[in-house]
Amino acid sequence: MAMTKSNIILSALMTFLLFASGPAWAQAKETRPAAKAITGPDAVDNQLDDDQEEKPNLLDTNLLKSWEDWKADIADRSGLSFGLDYNALGFAATDSLGDDTSASGAFRLFGTWNFIGRGTKNTGGIVFKVEHRRAYTDVAPSEFGSELGYAGVINAVFSDQGWRATHLHWRQGFSDGRGVAYAGFLDVTDYVDVYALASPWTAFGNLAFENGSGTIGGMPDGAFGVMVGGFISGNIYAVSGIADANGDATDLTGELDSFFDDFETFKSLEIGWTSSQPELFLMNNIHVTFWQIDERTEAGTSDGWGVAFSASGTVGEDWTPFIRGGWAEDGGSLYQAALAVGFGYQPKGGSNMLGVGLHLSRPNESTFGADLEDQFTGEIFYKLQVSNNFEVTPSVQVLGNPAFNRDEDLIGLFGLRARMAF
């Protein structure tokens, strides 16, 4: 039987699983647990850590200090750490084929409940995140791009899906915390091609500056699957996973049926280098990500594969420049090829952040059914920490040469995002 691309990547996954249990792990240095180090800013463990930090803020106040102390006491006594937040996002466009405004909100309850190895780096426990996403307008921000004639996603997470379970999986550390495995309902955007500014909740909003720069097709953000990753040596890490390509976080029962009956899957393998294990994505980081997705019968998309790359680092402790991009062969990706450059600026010891990014893309002909011209996207945001638990982020996006709106060369998009954490 000929070896298909799917089998090649699945074989790579199994090879890595075997390698991860070998002696190479023992060569790694003391490090931050891999569950936090190799996952992105939106992973539950990292979000909990960030919310628990005392942040310099405009009002110089923390009105929820007693609440936070109470949660910390529960975590110490029971192993249960949890957080809640409410997020809101609104947009107004200078031109549109349809609606020119869009807004949505999202409530989230998330946490971890550790049962095994508490007090060690080989912790095992349940990771959970339950959300309610609700549009305030006729069109949610996740669908707003089509209203503008833009081949892209303005913000992927602010939708009108209602209740959903984005995470419900077991997380297990091993080899003194240098490796980690997930099994259950997980979000592949936690570990596939992430970097310091890859959060549509708190950093760049446009998918052009998120995982894969828009070139990775069908990334399920709530699907049944397995992930394993960790440090192979002091500076080299690898992450691999397989998940249901038809992931539906609003229907967990249907998710299981889909995974085991249809077995149409999304697979990834990432290998990277970092100058600092504890702050992998905040310090110098270079990685390459290979992915493959099966044909999805119900969705009507073909199989496909591709590669994404990322290089980012810290300059002078305040600046985080990046260059990222990717290439895809079919698979339902937005773009056949893309390149993104930009930077984040956060003064040392501060919480406010400026982000600037520019993205050039070639829409995927197999996805859109037409040979479209290249687009460019620019985004500027400024995250302002108003109080320890409340932040607001005004932003401006510029959509250049929108693929389905040939009457406009440029569309301006003004946004305002807010997050209140509890």
Coordinates of C-alpha atoms in Angstrom, one line a residue:
M1 CA 0.0 0.0 0.0
A2 CA 1.4 3.4 -0.9
M3 CA 2.2 5.7 2.0
T4 CA -0.2 8.7 2.0
K5 CA 0.6 12.1 3.5
S6 CA -1.8 11.2 6.3
N7 CA 0.1 8.0 7.1
I8 CA 3.4 9.8 7.0
I9 CA 2.4 12.4 9.6
L10 CA 0.7 9.8 11.7
S11 CA 3.8 7.7 11.6
A12 CA 5.8 10.8 12.7
L13 CA 3.4 11.2 15.6
M14 CA 3.9 7.6 16.7
T15 CA 7.7 7.9 16.3
F16 CA 7.7 11.0 18.5
L17 CA 5.6 9.2 21.1
L18 CA 8.2 6.5 21.3
F19 CA 11.1 8.9 21.3
A20 CA 9.6 11.0 24.1
S21 CA 9.7 8.0 26.4
G22 CA 13.4 7.4 25.7
P23 CA 16.5 8.6 27.5
A24 CA 16.8 11.9 25.7
W25 CA 14.3 13.4 28.1
A26 CA 16.8 12.9 31.0
Q27 CA 19.2 15.2 29.3
A28 CA 17.0 18.3 29.6
K29 CA 17.7 20.8 32.3
E30 CA 15.5 22.0 35.1
T31 CA 12.6 23.8 33.5
R32 CA 9.1 25.2 33.8
P33 CA 6.6 22.4 33.4
A34 CA 6.0 21.7 29.7
A35 CA 2.3 22.0 30.1
K36 CA 2.8 25.8 30.4
A37 CA 6.0 26.3 28.5
I38 CA 5.1 24.8 25.1
T39 CA 1.5 26.0 25.0
G40 CA 0.3 29.4 24.0
P41 CA -1.1 32.3 26.1
D42 CA -4.7 31.1 25.8
A43 CA -4.0 27.6 27.2
V44 CA -5.9 27.3 30.5
D45 CA -2.8 26.8 32.7
N46 CA -1.2 30.0 31.2
Q47 CA -4.4 32.0 31.4
L48 CA -4.8 31.2 35.1
D49 CA -1.2 32.2 35.8
D50 CA -1.6 35.5 34.0
D51 CA -4.9 36.4 35.8
Q52 CA -3.3 35.6 39.2
E53 CA -0.5 38.1 38.6
E54 CA -0.6 41.6 40.2
K55 CA -0.5 43.9 37.2
P56 CA 0.5 47.6 37.1
N57 CA -2.7 49.4 36.1
L58 CA -4.1 52.8 35.4
L59 CA -6.2 53.0 38.5
D60 CA -3.6 51.3 40.7
T61 CA -6.2 49.1 42.3
N62 CA -7.3 45.5 42.7
L63 CA -10.9 45.3 43.8
L64 CA -11.0 41.5 43.7
K65 CA -8.0 40.8 45.9
S66 CA -10.1 39.0 48.6
W67 CA -11.8 36.9 45.8
E68 CA -8.4 36.0 44.4
D69 CA -7.0 35.0 47.8
W70 CA -10.1 32.8 48.4
K71 CA -9.5 31.1 45.0
A72 CA -5.8 30.6 45.8
D73 CA -6.8 29.0 49.2
I74 CA -9.1 26.5 47.4
A75 CA -6.3 25.6 44.9
D76 CA -3.9 24.9 47.8
R77 CA -6.4 22.7 49.7
S78 CA -8.1 20.9 46.8
G79 CA -6.0 21.2 43.6
L80 CA -8.9 23.1 41.9
S81 CA -7.8 26.3 40.2
F82 CA -10.4 28.3 38.3
G83 CA -11.2 31.6 36.7
L84 CA -14.1 33.4 35.0
D85 CA -14.1 36.3 32.5
Y86 CA -16.4 38.2 30.3
N87 CA -15.2 39.5 26.9
A88 CA -16.8 41.9 24.5
L89 CA -15.8 43.1 21.0
G90 CA -17.3 45.6 18.6
F91 CA -16.4 46.7 15.1
A92 CA -17.4 49.5 12.7
A93 CA -16.2 49.5 9.1
T94 CA -15.8 52.4 6.7
D95 CA -17.3 50.3 3.9
S96 CA -19.3 47.1 3.5
L97 CA -21.2 45.0 1.1
G98 CA -23.8 44.4 3.8
D99 CA -23.7 45.3 7.5
D100 CA -21.0 47.8 8.6
T101 CA -21.1 47.1 12.3
S102 CA -20.6 43.9 14.3
A103 CA -20.4 43.0 18.0
S104 CA -20.3 39.9 20.2
G105 CA -19.7 38.9 23.8
A106 CA -18.3 35.7 25.5
F107 CA -18.5 34.4 29.0
R108 CA -15.9 31.8 30.0
L109 CA -15.4 29.5 33.0
F110 CA -12.1 27.7 32.9
G111 CA -9.8 25.9 35.2
T112 CA -7.7 22.8 36.2
W113 CA -8.3 20.2 38.8
N114 CA -5.2 18.3 39.7
F115 CA -5.5 14.8 41.2
I116 CA -2.2 13.2 40.6
G117 CA 1.3 14.4 41.6
R118 CA 0.2 17.6 43.3
G119 CA 3.3 19.4 44.4
T120 CA 5.4 17.8 41.7
K121 CA 6.1 18.6 38.1
N122 CA 4.4 15.4 36.9
T123 CA 1.0 16.7 37.7
G124 CA -2.1 15.0 36.3
G125 CA -5.6 16.4 36.2
I126 CA -8.6 17.7 34.3
V127 CA -8.5 20.8 32.2
F128 CA -11.9 22.5 31.5
K129 CA -13.3 25.5 29.7
V130 CA -16.9 26.2 29.2
E131 CA -18.0 29.2 27.2
H132 CA -21.1 31.1 26.0
R133 CA -20.6 33.1 22.8
R134 CA -23.4 35.5 21.8
A135 CA -23.7 38.0 19.0
Y136 CA -25.1 41.5 19.9
T137 CA -25.7 42.3 16.2
D138 CA -27.1 40.4 13.2
V139 CA -23.6 39.4 12.1
A140 CA -21.0 38.2 14.6
P141 CA -17.3 39.4 14.3
S142 CA -16.3 35.8 13.3
E143 CA -18.5 36.2 10.2
F144 CA -17.9 39.9 9.6
G145 CA -15.2 39.4 7.0
S146 CA -17.7 38.2 4.4
E147 CA -19.8 41.3 4.9
L148 CA -16.8 43.4 3.9
G149 CA -15.8 41.2 0.9
Y150 CA -12.7 40.2 2.7
A151 CA -11.2 36.7 2.3
G152 CA -10.3 36.2 5.9
V153 CA -11.5 36.1 9.5
I154 CA -11.6 39.4 11.5
N155 CA -11.8 37.6 14.8
A156 CA -12.4 33.9 15.1
V157 CA -13.6 33.5 18.7
F158 CA -16.3 36.2 19.0
S159 CA -19.2 34.2 17.4
D160 CA -22.8 33.4 18.0
Q161 CA -22.4 29.7 18.9
G162 CA -24.0 29.8 22.3
W163 CA -22.8 27.3 24.9
R164 CA -19.7 25.2 24.1
A165 CA -17.1 23.1 25.8
T166 CA -13.7 24.2 24.4
H167 CA -11.7 22.1 26.8
L168 CA -12.5 18.9 28.7
H169 CA -9.4 16.7 28.8
W170 CA -6.8 15.0 31.0
R171 CA -3.4 16.7 31.2
Q172 CA -0.5 14.6 32.4
G173 CA 3.0 15.8 33.0
F174 CA 5.9 13.3 32.8
S175 CA 9.7 13.1 32.9
D176 CA 9.9 15.6 35.8
G177 CA 7.6 18.0 33.9
R178 CA 9.7 18.1 30.7
G179 CA 6.9 16.4 28.8
V180 CA 3.1 16.7 28.8
A181 CA 0.2 14.8 27.2
Y182 CA -3.4 15.8 26.6
A183 CA -6.3 13.4 25.9
G184 CA -9.9 14.3 25.5
F185 CA -11.7 17.4 24.1
L186 CA -9.0 20.0 23.4
D187 CA -8.2 23.1 21.4
V188 CA -5.4 22.6 18.9
T189 CA -4.7 26.4 18.8
D190 CA -3.2 25.9 22.3
Y191 CA -0.2 24.2 20.8
V192 CA 0.0 24.5 17.0
D193 CA 2.2 27.4 15.8
V194 CA 1.7 29.7 18.8
Y195 CA 3.7 32.7 19.8
A196 CA 3.5 35.4 22.4
L197 CA 0.9 37.6 20.5
A198 CA -1.3 34.7 19.3
S199 CA -4.4 35.5 21.3
P200 CA -7.6 36.9 19.8
W201 CA -8.8 37.6 23.3
T202 CA -5.9 39.8 24.5
A203 CA -3.6 40.6 21.5
F204 CA -4.0 40.6 17.7
G205 CA -7.6 39.9 16.7
N206 CA -7.3 39.0 12.9
L207 CA -6.7 35.4 12.1
A208 CA -3.9 36.6 9.8
F209 CA -1.7 37.1 13.0
E210 CA -2.8 33.9 14.7
N211 CA -1.9 30.3 14.3
G212 CA -0.6 29.5 10.9
S213 CA -1.1 33.0 9.6
G214 CA -4.3 31.8 7.9
T215 CA -2.6 29.0 6.0
I216 CA -3.6 26.1 8.2
G217 CA -6.9 24.6 7.2
G218 CA -9.7 23.5 9.5
M219 CA -8.0 24.0 12.9
P220 CA -10.5 22.6 15.4
D221 CA -10.8 24.7 18.5
G222 CA -12.8 22.2 20.5
A223 CA -12.4 18.6 19.3
F224 CA -11.6 15.1 20.6
G225 CA -7.9 14.3 20.3
V226 CA -4.5 13.6 21.8
M227 CA -1.4 15.8 22.1
V228 CA 2.1 15.0 23.4
G229 CA 5.0 17.4 23.6
G230 CA 8.0 18.5 25.5
F231 CA 11.7 19.2 25.5
I232 CA 14.0 16.9 23.6
S233 CA 17.1 18.7 24.9
G234 CA 17.9 22.0 26.7
N235 CA 16.7 24.2 23.9
I236 CA 14.9 21.9 21.4
Y237 CA 11.2 21.0 21.8
A238 CA 8.6 19.1 19.8
V239 CA 4.9 18.9 19.9
S240 CA 2.6 16.5 18.0
G241 CA -1.1 15.9 18.0
I242 CA -4.2 14.4 16.3
A243 CA -7.7 15.6 16.6
D244 CA -11.1 15.3 15.0
A245 CA -11.2 17.6 11.9
N246 CA -15.0 17.9 12.3
G247 CA -14.7 19.2 15.9
D248 CA -17.9 20.6 17.3
A249 CA -17.5 22.1 20.7
T250 CA -21.3 22.5 21.0
D251 CA -22.0 18.8 20.8
L252 CA -19.5 16.6 22.7
T253 CA -21.6 13.4 22.2
G254 CA -21.6 14.0 18.5
E255 CA -17.9 14.7 18.7
L256 CA -17.1 11.2 19.9
D257 CA -19.2 9.6 17.2
S258 CA -17.5 11.8 14.6
F259 CA -14.0 10.9 15.7
F260 CA -14.5 7.1 16.0
D261 CA -16.9 6.6 13.1
D262 CA -15.7 9.0 10.4
F263 CA -12.1 9.4 11.6
E264 CA -11.5 12.5 9.5
T265 CA -8.6 14.0 11.4
F266 CA -6.3 17.0 11.7
K267 CA -2.6 16.1 12.5
S268 CA 0.3 18.3 13.3
L269 CA 4.0 18.0 14.2
E270 CA 6.1 21.0 15.4
I271 CA 9.8 21.2 16.1
G272 CA 11.3 24.3 17.5
W273 CA 14.3 26.0 19.3
T274 CA 14.2 28.5 22.2
S275 CA 16.8 30.3 24.1
S276 CA 14.8 30.0 27.3
Q277 CA 12.7 27.0 28.3
P278 CA 10.7 28.8 31.1
E279 CA 9.5 31.6 28.8
L280 CA 9.6 29.7 25.5
F281 CA 7.3 32.0 23.5
L282 CA 8.3 35.2 25.2
M283 CA 12.0 34.9 24.5
N284 CA 13.8 34.0 21.3
N285 CA 11.8 31.2 19.5
I286 CA 12.0 29.6 16.1
H287 CA 9.8 26.8 15.0
V288 CA 8.4 25.0 12.0
T289 CA 5.0 23.3 11.9
F290 CA 3.8 20.5 9.6
W291 CA 0.1 19.8 9.3
Q292 CA -2.2 17.5 7.4
I293 CA -6.0 17.3 7.3
D294 CA -8.2 14.6 5.9
E295 CA -11.0 15.1 3.4
R296 CA -14.2 16.1 5.3
T297 CA -17.2 14.6 3.6
E298 CA -19.9 16.6 5.4
A299 CA -18.0 19.9 5.2
G300 CA -17.3 19.3 1.5
T301 CA -13.6 20.1 1.8
S302 CA -10.6 18.2 0.3
D303 CA -7.7 16.8 2.2
G304 CA -4.6 19.0 2.3
W305 CA -1.3 19.7 4.0
G306 CA 1.1 22.4 4.6
V307 CA 3.9 24.0 6.6
A308 CA 4.1 27.1 8.8
F309 CA 7.1 28.8 10.3
S310 CA 7.6 31.4 13.0
A311 CA 10.5 33.4 14.3
S312 CA 10.1 35.8 17.2
G313 CA 12.2 37.2 20.1
T314 CA 12.7 39.9 22.7
V315 CA 14.8 42.9 21.9
G316 CA 15.9 45.2 24.7
E317 CA 13.4 43.6 27.1
D318 CA 10.5 45.8 25.7
W319 CA 10.2 44.8 22.0
T320 CA 8.9 41.5 20.6
P321 CA 9.4 41.5 16.8
F322 CA 8.1 38.6 14.7
I323 CA 8.1 37.1 11.2
R324 CA 5.7 34.3 10.4
G325 CA 4.1 32.7 7.5
G326 CA 3.1 29.5 5.8
W327 CA 2.1 27.6 2.6
A328 CA -0.8 25.2 2.1
E329 CA -1.9 22.7 -0.5
D330 CA -5.7 22.6 -0.3
G331 CA -7.3 21.4 3.0
G332 CA -9.8 24.3 3.3
S333 CA -7.2 26.9 4.4
L334 CA -8.0 30.5 3.8
Y335 CA -4.7 31.2 2.2
Q336 CA -2.4 29.3 -0.1
A337 CA 0.6 31.4 1.0
A338 CA 1.0 34.1 3.6
L339 CA 3.7 36.2 5.3
A340 CA 3.2 38.3 8.5
V341 CA 5.6 40.7 10.1
G342 CA 5.3 43.0 13.1
F343 CA 6.1 43.6 16.7
G344 CA 4.7 44.0 20.2
Y345 CA 5.9 46.7 22.6
Q346 CA 5.4 46.4 26.3
P347 CA 7.7 48.5 28.6
K348 CA 9.5 46.4 31.2
G349 CA 7.5 46.0 34.3
G350 CA 4.3 47.4 32.6
S351 CA 1.0 45.8 31.5
N352 CA 0.0 48.0 28.6
M353 CA 0.9 46.7 25.2
L354 CA 1.1 48.0 21.7
G355 CA 0.9 45.6 18.7
V356 CA 1.6 46.4 15.0
G357 CA 1.3 43.8 12.3
L358 CA 1.3 43.6 8.5
H359 CA 0.1 40.5 6.5
L360 CA 0.3 39.6 2.8
S361 CA -1.8 36.7 1.6
R362 CA -2.8 34.8 -1.5
P363 CA -6.3 33.4 -1.1
N364 CA -6.6 29.6 -1.6
E365 CA -8.2 28.9 -4.9
S366 CA -9.4 25.4 -3.8
T367 CA -11.2 27.0 -0.9
F368 CA -12.9 30.0 -2.6
G369 CA -13.3 28.4 -6.0
A370 CA -11.8 31.3 -7.9
D371 CA -8.3 32.7 -8.7
L372 CA -8.3 35.8 -6.4
E373 CA -5.8 38.6 -6.2
D374 CA -3.5 38.9 -3.3
Q375 CA -4.7 40.8 -0.2
F376 CA -2.9 42.7 2.5
T377 CA -4.0 43.3 6.1
G378 CA -2.7 45.7 8.7
E379 CA -3.6 45.7 12.4
I380 CA -2.7 48.0 15.3
F381 CA -3.9 47.5 18.8
Y382 CA -3.2 49.0 22.2
K383 CA -4.1 47.0 25.3
L384 CA -4.7 49.3 28.3
Q385 CA -4.8 47.7 31.8
V386 CA -7.4 49.9 33.5
S387 CA -7.4 47.9 36.8
N388 CA -5.8 44.6 37.8
N389 CA -8.8 42.7 36.4
F390 CA -10.1 44.9 33.6
E391 CA -8.5 45.8 30.3
V392 CA -9.7 47.6 27.1
T393 CA -8.1 47.3 23.7
P394 CA -8.9 49.7 20.9
S395 CA -7.7 48.6 17.5
V396 CA -7.6 49.6 13.8
Q397 CA -7.5 47.1 11.0
V398 CA -6.8 48.0 7.3
L399 CA -8.0 45.5 4.7
G400 CA -6.2 46.1 1.5
N401 CA -7.5 44.9 -1.9
P402 CA -10.3 42.8 -0.4
A403 CA -10.8 39.8 -2.6
F404 CA -14.6 39.9 -3.0
N405 CA -15.0 43.7 -2.9
R406 CA -13.3 44.9 -6.0
D407 CA -14.8 48.4 -5.8
E408 CA -12.7 49.2 -2.7
D409 CA -8.9 49.4 -2.4
L410 CA -8.9 49.9 1.3
I411 CA -11.4 49.3 4.1
G412 CA -10.9 50.6 7.6
L413 CA -12.1 48.7 10.6
F414 CA -12.3 50.3 14.0
G415 CA -12.6 47.9 16.9
L416 CA -12.9 48.0 20.7
R417 CA -12.4 45.0 22.9
A418 CA -12.8 44.6 26.7
R419 CA -12.1 41.9 29.1
M420 CA -13.1 41.6 32.8
A421 CA -11.5 38.7 34.7
F422 CA -12.7 37.3 38.0

